[in-house]
mmCIF file of C-alpha atoms and ligand atoms in Angstrom:
data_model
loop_
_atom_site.group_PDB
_atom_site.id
_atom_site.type_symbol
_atom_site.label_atom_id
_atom_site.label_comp_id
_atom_site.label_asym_id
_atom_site.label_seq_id
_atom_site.Cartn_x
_atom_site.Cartn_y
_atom_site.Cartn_z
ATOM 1 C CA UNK J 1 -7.206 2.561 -16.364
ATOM 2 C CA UNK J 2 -7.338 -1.152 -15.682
ATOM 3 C CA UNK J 3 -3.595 -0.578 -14.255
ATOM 4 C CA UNK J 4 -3.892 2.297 -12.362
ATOM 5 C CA UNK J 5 -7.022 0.425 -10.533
ATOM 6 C CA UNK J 6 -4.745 -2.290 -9.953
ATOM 7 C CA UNK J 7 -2.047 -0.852 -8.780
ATOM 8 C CA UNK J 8 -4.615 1.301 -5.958
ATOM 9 C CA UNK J 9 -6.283 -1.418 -5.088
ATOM 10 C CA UNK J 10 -3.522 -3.734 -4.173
ATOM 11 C CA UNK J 11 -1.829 -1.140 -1.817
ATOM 12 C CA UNK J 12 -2.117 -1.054 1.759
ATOM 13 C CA UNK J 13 -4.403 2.158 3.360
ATOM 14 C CA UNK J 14 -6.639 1.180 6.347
ATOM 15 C CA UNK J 15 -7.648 4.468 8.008
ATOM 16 C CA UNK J 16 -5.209 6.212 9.802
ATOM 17 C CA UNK J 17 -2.627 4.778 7.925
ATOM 18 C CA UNK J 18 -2.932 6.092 4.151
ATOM 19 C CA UNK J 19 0.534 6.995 3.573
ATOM 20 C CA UNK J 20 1.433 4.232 0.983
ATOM 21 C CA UNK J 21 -1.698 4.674 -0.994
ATOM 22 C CA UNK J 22 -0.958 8.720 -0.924
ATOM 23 C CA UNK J 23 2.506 8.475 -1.861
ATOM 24 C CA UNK J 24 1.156 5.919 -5.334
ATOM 25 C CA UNK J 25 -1.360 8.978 -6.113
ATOM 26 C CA UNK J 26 1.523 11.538 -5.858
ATOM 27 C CA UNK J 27 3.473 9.492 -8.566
ATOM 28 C CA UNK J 28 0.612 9.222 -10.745
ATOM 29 C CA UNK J 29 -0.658 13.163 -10.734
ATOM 30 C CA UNK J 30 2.766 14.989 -10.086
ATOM 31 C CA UNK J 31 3.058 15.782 -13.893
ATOM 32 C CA UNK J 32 -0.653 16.745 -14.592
ATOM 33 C CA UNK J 33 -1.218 19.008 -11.339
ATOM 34 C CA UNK J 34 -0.169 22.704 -10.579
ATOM 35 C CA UNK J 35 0.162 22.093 -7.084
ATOM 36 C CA UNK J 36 0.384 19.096 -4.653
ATOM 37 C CA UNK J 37 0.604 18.858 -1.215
ATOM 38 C CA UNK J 38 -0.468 16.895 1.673
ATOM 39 C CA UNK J 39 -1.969 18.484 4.905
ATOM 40 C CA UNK J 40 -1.965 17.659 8.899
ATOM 41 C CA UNK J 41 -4.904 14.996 8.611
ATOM 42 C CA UNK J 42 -2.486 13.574 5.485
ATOM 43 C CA UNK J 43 -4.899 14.200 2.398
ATOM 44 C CA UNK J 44 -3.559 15.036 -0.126
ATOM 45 C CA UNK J 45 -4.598 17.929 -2.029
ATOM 46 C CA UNK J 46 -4.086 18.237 -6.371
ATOM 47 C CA UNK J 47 -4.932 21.808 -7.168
ATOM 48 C CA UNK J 48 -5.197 22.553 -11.166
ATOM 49 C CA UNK J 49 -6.028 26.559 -11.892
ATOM 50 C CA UNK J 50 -8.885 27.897 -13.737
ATOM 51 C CA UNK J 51 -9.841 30.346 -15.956
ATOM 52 C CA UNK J 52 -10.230 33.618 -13.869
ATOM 53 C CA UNK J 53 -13.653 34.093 -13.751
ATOM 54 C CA UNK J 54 -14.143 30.267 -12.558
ATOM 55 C CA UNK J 55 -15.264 29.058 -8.952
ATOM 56 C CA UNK J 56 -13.643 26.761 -6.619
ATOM 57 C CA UNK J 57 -14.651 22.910 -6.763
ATOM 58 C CA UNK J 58 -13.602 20.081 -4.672
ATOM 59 C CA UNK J 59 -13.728 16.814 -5.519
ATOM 60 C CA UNK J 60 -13.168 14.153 -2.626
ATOM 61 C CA UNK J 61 -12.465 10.125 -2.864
ATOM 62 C CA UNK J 62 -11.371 8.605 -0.101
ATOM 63 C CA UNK J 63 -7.636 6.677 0.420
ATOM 64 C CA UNK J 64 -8.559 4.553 3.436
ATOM 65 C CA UNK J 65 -10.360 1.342 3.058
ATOM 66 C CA UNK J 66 -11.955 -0.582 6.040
ATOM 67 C CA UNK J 67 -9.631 -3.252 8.165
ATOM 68 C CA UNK J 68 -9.010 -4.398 11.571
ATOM 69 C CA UNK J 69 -6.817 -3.976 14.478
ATOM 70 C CA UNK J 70 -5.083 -6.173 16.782
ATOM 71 C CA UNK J 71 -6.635 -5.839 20.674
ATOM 72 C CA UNK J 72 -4.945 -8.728 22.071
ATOM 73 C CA UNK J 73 -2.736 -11.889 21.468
ATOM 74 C CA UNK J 74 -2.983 -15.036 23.150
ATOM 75 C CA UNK J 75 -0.961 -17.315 24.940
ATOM 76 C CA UNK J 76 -1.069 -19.668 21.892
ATOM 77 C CA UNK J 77 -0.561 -16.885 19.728
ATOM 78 C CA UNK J 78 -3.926 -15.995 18.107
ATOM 79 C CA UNK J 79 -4.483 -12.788 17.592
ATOM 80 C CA UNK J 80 -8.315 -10.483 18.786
ATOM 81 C CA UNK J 81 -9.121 -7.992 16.674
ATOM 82 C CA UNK J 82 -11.735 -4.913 16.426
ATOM 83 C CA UNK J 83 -13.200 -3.630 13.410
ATOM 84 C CA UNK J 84 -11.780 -0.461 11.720
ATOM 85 C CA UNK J 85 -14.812 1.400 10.210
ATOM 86 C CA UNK J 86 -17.840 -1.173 8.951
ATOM 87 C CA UNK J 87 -16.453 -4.616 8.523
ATOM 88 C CA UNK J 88 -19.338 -7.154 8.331
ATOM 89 C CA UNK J 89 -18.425 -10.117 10.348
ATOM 90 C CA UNK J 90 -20.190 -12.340 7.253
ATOM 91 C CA UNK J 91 -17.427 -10.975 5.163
ATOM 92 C CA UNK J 92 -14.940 -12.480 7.468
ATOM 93 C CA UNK J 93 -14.437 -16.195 8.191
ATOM 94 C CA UNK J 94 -12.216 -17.977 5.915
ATOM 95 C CA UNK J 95 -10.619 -14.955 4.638
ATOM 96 C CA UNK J 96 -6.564 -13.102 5.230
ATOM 97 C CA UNK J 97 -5.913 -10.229 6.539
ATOM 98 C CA UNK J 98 -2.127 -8.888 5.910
ATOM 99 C CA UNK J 99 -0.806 -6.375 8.559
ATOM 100 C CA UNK J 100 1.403 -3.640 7.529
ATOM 101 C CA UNK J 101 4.706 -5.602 8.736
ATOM 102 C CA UNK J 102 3.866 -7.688 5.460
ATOM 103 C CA UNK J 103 2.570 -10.789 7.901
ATOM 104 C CA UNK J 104 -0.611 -12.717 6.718
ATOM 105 C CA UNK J 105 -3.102 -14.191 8.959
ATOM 106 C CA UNK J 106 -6.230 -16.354 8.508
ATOM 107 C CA UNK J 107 -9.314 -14.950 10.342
ATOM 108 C CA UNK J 108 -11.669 -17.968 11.691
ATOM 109 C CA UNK J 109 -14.378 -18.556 14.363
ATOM 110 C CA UNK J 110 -14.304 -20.083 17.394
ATOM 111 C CA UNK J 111 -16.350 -23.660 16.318
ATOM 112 C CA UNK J 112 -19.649 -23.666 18.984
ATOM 113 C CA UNK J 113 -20.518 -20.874 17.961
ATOM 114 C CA UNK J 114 -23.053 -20.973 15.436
ATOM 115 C CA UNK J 115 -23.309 -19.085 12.306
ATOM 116 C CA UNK J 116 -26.594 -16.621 13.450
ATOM 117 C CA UNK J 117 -24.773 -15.930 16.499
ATOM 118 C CA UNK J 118 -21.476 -14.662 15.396
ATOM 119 C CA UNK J 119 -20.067 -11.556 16.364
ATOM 120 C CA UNK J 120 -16.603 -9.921 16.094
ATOM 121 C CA UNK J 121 -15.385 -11.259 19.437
ATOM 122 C CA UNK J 122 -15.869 -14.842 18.937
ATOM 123 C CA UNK J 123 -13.771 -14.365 15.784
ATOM 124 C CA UNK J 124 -9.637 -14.797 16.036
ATOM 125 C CA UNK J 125 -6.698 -14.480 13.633
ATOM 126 C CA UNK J 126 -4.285 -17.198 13.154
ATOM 127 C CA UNK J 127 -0.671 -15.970 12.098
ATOM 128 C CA UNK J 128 0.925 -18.970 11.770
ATOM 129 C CA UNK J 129 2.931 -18.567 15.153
ATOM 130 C CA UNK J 130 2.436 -21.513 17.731
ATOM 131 C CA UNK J 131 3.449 -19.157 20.883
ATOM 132 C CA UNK J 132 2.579 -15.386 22.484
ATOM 133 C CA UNK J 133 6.136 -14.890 21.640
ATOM 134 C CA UNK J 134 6.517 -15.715 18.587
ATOM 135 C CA UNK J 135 3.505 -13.820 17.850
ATOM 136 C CA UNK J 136 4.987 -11.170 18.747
ATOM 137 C CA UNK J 137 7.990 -11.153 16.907
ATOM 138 C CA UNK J 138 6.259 -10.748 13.952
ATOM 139 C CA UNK J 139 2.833 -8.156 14.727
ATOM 140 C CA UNK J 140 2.146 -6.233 17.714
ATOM 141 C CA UNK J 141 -1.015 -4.429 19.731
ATOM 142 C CA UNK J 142 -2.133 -1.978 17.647
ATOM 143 C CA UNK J 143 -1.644 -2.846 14.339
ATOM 144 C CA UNK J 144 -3.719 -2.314 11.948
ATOM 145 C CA UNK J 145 -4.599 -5.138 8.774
ATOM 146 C CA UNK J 146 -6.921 -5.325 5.609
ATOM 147 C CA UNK J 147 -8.002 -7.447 3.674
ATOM 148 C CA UNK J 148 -5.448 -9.476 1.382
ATOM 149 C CA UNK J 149 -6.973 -9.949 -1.666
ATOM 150 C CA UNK J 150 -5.948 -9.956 -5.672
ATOM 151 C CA UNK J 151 -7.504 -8.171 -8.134
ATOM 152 C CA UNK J 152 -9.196 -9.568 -10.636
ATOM 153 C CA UNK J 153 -9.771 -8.946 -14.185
ATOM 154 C CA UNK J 154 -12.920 -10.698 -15.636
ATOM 155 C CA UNK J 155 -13.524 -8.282 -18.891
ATOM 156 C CA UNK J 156 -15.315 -5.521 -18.894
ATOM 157 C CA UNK J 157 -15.685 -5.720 -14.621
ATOM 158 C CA UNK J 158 -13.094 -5.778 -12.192
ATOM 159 C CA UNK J 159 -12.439 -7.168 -8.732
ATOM 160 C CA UNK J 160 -10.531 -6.631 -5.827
ATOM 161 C CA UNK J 161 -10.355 -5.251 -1.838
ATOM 162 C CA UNK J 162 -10.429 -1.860 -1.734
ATOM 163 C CA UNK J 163 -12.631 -0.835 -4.513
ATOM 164 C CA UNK J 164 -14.023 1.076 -1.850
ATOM 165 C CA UNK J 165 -12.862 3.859 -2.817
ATOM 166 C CA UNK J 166 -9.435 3.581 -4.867
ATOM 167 C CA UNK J 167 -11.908 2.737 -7.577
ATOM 168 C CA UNK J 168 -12.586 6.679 -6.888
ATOM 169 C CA UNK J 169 -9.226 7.561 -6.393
ATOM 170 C CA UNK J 170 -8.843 6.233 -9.929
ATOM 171 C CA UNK J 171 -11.657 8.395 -11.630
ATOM 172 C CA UNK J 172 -10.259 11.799 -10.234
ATOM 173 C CA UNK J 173 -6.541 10.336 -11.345
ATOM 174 C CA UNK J 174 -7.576 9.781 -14.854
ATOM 175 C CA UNK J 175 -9.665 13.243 -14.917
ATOM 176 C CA UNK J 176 -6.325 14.711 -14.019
ATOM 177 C CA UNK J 177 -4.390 12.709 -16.133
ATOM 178 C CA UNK J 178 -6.788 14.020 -19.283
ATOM 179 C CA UNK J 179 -7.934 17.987 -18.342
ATOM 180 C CA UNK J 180 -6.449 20.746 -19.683
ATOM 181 C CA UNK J 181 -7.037 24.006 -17.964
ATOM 182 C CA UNK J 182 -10.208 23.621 -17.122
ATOM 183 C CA UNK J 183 -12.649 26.784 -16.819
ATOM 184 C CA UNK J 184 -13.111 26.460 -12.809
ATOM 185 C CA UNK J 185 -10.137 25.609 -10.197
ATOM 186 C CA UNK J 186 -10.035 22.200 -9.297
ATOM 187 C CA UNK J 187 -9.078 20.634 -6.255
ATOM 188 C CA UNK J 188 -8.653 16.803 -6.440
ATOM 189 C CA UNK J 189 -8.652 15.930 -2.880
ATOM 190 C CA UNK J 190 -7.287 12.046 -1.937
ATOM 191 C CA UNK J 191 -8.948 12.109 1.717
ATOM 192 C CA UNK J 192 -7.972 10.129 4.506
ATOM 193 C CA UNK J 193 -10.201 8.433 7.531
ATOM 194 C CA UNK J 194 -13.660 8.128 5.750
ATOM 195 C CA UNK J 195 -14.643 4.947 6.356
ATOM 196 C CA UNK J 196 -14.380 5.822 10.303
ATOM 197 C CA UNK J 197 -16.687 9.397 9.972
ATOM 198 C CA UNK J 198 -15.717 11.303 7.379
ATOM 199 C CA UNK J 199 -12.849 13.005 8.942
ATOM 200 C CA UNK J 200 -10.441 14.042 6.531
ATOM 201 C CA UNK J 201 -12.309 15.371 4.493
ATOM 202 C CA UNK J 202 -13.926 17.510 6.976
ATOM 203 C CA UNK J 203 -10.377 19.606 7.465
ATOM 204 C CA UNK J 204 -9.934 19.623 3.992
ATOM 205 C CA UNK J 205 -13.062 21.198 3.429
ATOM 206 C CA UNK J 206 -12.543 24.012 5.928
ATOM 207 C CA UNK J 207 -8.806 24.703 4.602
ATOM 208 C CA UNK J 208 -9.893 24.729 1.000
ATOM 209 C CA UNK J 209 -13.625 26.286 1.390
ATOM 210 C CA UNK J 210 -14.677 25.632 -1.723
ATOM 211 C CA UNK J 211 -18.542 27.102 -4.022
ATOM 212 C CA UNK J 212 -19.356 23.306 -5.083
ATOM 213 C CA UNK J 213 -18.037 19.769 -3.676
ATOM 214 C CA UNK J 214 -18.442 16.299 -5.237
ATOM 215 C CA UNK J 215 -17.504 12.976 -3.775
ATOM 216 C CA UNK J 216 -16.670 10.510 -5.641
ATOM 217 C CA UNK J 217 -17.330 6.530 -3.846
ATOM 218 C CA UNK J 218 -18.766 3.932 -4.291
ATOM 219 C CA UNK J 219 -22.591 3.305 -4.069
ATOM 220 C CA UNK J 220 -24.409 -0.452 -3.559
ATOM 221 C CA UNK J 221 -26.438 -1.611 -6.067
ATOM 222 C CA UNK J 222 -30.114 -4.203 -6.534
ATOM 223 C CA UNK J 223 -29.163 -6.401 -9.334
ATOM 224 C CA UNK J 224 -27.924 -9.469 -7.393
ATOM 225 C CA UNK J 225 -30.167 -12.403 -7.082
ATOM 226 C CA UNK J 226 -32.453 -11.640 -4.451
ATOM 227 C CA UNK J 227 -31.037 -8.285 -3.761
ATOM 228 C CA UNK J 228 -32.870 -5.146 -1.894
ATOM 229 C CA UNK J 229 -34.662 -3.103 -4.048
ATOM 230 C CA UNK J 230 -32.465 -0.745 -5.198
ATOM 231 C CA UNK J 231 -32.226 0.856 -9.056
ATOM 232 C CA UNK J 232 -28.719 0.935 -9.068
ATOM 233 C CA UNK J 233 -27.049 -1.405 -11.515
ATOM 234 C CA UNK J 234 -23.959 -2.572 -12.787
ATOM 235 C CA UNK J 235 -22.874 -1.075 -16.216
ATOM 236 C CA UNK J 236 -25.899 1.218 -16.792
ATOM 237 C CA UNK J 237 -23.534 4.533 -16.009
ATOM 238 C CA UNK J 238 -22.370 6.860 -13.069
ATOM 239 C CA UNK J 239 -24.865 6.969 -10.013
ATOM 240 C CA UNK J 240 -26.417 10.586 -9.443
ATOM 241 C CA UNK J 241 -26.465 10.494 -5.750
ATOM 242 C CA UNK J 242 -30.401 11.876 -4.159
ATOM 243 C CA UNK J 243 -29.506 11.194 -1.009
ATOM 244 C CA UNK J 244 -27.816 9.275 1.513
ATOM 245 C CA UNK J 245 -28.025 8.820 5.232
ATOM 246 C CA UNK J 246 -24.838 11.730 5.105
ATOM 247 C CA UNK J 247 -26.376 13.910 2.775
ATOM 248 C CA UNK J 248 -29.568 15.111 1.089
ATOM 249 C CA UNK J 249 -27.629 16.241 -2.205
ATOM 250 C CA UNK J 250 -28.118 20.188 -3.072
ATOM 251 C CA UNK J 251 -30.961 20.125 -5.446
ATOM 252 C CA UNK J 252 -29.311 22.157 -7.718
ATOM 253 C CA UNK J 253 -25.615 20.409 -8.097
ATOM 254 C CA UNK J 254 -27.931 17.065 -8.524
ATOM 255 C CA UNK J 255 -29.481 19.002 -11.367
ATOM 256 C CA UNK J 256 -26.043 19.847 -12.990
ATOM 257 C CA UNK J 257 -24.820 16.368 -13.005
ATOM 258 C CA UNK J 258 -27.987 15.201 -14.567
ATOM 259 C CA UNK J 259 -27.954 17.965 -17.136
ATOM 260 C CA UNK J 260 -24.180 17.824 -18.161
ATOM 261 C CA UNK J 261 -24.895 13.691 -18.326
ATOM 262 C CA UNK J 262 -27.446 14.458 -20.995
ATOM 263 C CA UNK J 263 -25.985 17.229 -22.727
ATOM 264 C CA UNK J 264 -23.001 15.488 -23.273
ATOM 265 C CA UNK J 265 -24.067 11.767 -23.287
ATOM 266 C CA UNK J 266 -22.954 10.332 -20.393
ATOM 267 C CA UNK J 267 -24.656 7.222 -19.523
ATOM 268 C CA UNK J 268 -26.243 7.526 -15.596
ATOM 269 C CA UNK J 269 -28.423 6.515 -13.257
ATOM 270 C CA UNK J 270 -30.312 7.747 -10.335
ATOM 271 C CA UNK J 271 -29.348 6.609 -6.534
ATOM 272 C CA UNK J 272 -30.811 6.785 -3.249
ATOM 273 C CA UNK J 273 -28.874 4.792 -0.471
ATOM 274 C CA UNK J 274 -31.039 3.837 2.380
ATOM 275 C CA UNK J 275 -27.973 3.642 4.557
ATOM 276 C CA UNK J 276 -24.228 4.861 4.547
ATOM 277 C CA UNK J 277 -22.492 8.221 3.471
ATOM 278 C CA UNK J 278 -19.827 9.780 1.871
ATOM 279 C CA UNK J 279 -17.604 12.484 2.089
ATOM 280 C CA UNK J 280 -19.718 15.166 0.361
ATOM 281 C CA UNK J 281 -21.779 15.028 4.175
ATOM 282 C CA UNK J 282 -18.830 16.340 5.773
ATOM 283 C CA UNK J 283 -17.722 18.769 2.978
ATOM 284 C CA UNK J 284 -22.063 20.154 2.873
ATOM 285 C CA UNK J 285 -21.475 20.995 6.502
ATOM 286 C CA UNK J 286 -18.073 23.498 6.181
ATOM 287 C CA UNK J 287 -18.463 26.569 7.740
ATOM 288 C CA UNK J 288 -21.905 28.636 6.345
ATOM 289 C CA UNK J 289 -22.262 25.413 4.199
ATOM 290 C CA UNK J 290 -21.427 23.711 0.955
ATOM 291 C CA UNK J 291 -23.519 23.065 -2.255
ATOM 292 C CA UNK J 292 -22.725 19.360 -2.761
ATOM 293 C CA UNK J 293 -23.407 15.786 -4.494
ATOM 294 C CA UNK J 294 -21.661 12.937 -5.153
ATOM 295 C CA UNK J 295 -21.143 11.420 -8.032
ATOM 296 C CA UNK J 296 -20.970 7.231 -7.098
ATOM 297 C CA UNK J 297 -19.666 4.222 -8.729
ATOM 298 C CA UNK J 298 -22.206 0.921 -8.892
ATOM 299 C CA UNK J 299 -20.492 -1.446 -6.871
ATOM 300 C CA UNK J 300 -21.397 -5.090 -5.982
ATOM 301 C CA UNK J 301 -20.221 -6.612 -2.431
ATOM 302 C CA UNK J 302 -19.079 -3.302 -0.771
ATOM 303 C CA UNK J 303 -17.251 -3.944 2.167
ATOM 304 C CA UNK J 304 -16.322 -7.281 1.290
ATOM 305 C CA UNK J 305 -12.555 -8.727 0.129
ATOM 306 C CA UNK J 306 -14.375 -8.615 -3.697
ATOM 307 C CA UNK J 307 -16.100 -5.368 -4.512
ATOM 308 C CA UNK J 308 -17.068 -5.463 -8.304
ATOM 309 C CA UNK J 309 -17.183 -2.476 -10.884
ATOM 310 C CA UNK J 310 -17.658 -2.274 -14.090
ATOM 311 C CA UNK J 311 -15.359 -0.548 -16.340
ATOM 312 C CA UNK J 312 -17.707 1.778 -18.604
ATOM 313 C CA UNK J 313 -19.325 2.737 -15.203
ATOM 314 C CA UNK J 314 -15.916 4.022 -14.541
ATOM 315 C CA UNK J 315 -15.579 6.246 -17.650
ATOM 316 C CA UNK J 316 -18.624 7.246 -17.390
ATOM 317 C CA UNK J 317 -17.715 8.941 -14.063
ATOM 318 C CA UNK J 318 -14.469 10.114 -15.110
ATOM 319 C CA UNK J 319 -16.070 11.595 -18.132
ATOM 320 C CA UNK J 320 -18.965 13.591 -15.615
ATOM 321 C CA UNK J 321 -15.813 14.968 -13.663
ATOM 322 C CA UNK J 322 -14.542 16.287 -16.329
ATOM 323 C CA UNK J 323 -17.609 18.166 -17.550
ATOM 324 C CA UNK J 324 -18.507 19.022 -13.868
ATOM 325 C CA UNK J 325 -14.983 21.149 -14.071
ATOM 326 C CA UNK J 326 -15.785 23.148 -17.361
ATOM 327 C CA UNK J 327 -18.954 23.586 -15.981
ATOM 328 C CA UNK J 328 -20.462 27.146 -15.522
ATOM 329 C CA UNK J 329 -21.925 27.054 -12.275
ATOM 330 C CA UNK J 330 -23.346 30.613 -11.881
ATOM 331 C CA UNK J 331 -26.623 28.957 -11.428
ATOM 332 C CA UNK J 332 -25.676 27.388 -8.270
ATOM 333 C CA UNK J 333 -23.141 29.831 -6.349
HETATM 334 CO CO1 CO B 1 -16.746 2.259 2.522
HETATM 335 ZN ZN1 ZN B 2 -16.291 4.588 0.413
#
């Protein structure tokens, strides 16, 4: 799995712009799937058939991760940039961005300001280019970046950009990867445009209309020095969202994934995220409405260029999915 976290990580997918990410998944899940396709909003949609008497579930993790986009270039050629979805300015001084025409910039501050004070404006990106012109020759308005970042593999936890949420993308991948025909009908759905409200999977929902949907993303977690209080922890098991600011989770699917965690063993933990959402409060909102959870992945430094997981956390979700699809969920639909 290690690989396949790599290789999602590394690619390039900020919102609106999920195509190369999409096209990885498709390699990945074209041999395990029934049916693939990709719709208007560009998710892309794995569908594996049930047993007859089995209900529709959709599972959601999201392709995009945060980045920024060029507003204006200068005469010098530095670049302005606005955030795309929730980029913390802390998380941004000192670090590269990489643009999708493969350039690499360094983001920096303007130097009076000081460190309380700074805001996205008074930071710039420096491309390398000593003129407007040649500037432009190599970005343009518009264009969007991320972070550039390596992964890193320190053991039994992993680091990179973009954990947020290819680290999900990797769970339902690997479920995939290791179901056979599983009792309900599955649909894996890779959504696009979360990080900026939750929009893909919004369409997706209301195309697919499914009895039960689970997220899968990444939650924060309290065991850094000095941290919030929060009893979420690195390597203690998949995080059984209560709620978020998105969602209250259906009392009954939070019930399920608890039970099938201790029926079958699956190391978990309870979460409740004082701020933040995922795309299970789009997908609870479809039409009538949606029974819905998510199931969330402990992860240190979200929104940063180093999000940390752990990978037993990551088993242990991909490991719920897969009981979550066997499931008999006549107590909830
Ligand atoms: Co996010
Ligand atoms: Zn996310």
């Amino acid at each position: 799995m290690k690989a396949i976290i790599e290789q999602l990580t590394q690619a390039f997918g900020p919102s609106g712009y999920e195509g190369e990410v999409t096209s990885l998944i498709t390699d990945l899940v074209k041999d395990y799937a029934d049916e693939l396709r990709t719709d208007v909003l560009g998710n892309l949609i794995a569908v594996k058939h049930g047993s007859q008497d089995g209900k529709k579930i959709m599972f959601a993790a999201h392709t995009d991760e945060i980045g920024i986009v060029i507003t204006y270039i200068d005469d010098k050629g530095f670049l302005r940039f606005s955030p795309v979805g929730g980029v913390g300015v802390a998380s941004l001084v000192g670090h590269r961005v990489r643009f999708a025409s493969g350039a690499i910039g360094v983001i920096y501050q303007e130097e009076e300001t000081e460190w309380k004070a700074l805001t996205i404006d008074k930071l710039f990106i420096d491309i390398g280019a000593s003129s407007k012109e040649e500037a432009e020759q190599k970005v343009h308005i518009g264009e969007f970046g991320v972070f550039h970042r390596e992964f890193a593999d320190l053991g039994t936890r992993l680091v990179s950009k973009a954990m947020d949420d290819r680290v999900g993308c990797a769970v339902l991948v690997e479920a995939l990867r290791r179901m056979g025909q599983p009792k309900n009908t599955v649909f894996f759905v890779f959504t696009t445009q979360e990080e900026v409200g939750l929009r893909g999977a919004r369409t997706a929902a209301f195309g697919l209309d499914p009895d039960l949907g689970i997220a899968l993303d990444v939650t924060l977690t309290g065991d850094m020095p000095e941290a919030r209080r929060m009893a979420v922890s690195l390597g203690k098991g998949a995080a059984v969202k209560v709620k978020d600011s998105s969602l209250i989770a259906h009392p009954k699917v939070k019930d399920l994934l608890v039970d099938l965690c201790e029926a079958k063993g699956i190391p978990y933990q309870m979460e409740v995220l004082e701020r933040g959402g995922t795309d299970a409060g789009a997908i609870h909102l479809t039409k009538e409405g949606v029974p819905s959870g998510t199931i969330s992945i402990p992860t240190r430094y979200v929104h940063s260029p180093s999000e940390m997981v752990d990978l037993g956390d990551v088993q242990a979700c991909v490991n719920l999915v897969l009981a979550v699809t066997d499931a008999d969920l006549s107590q909830i639909i």
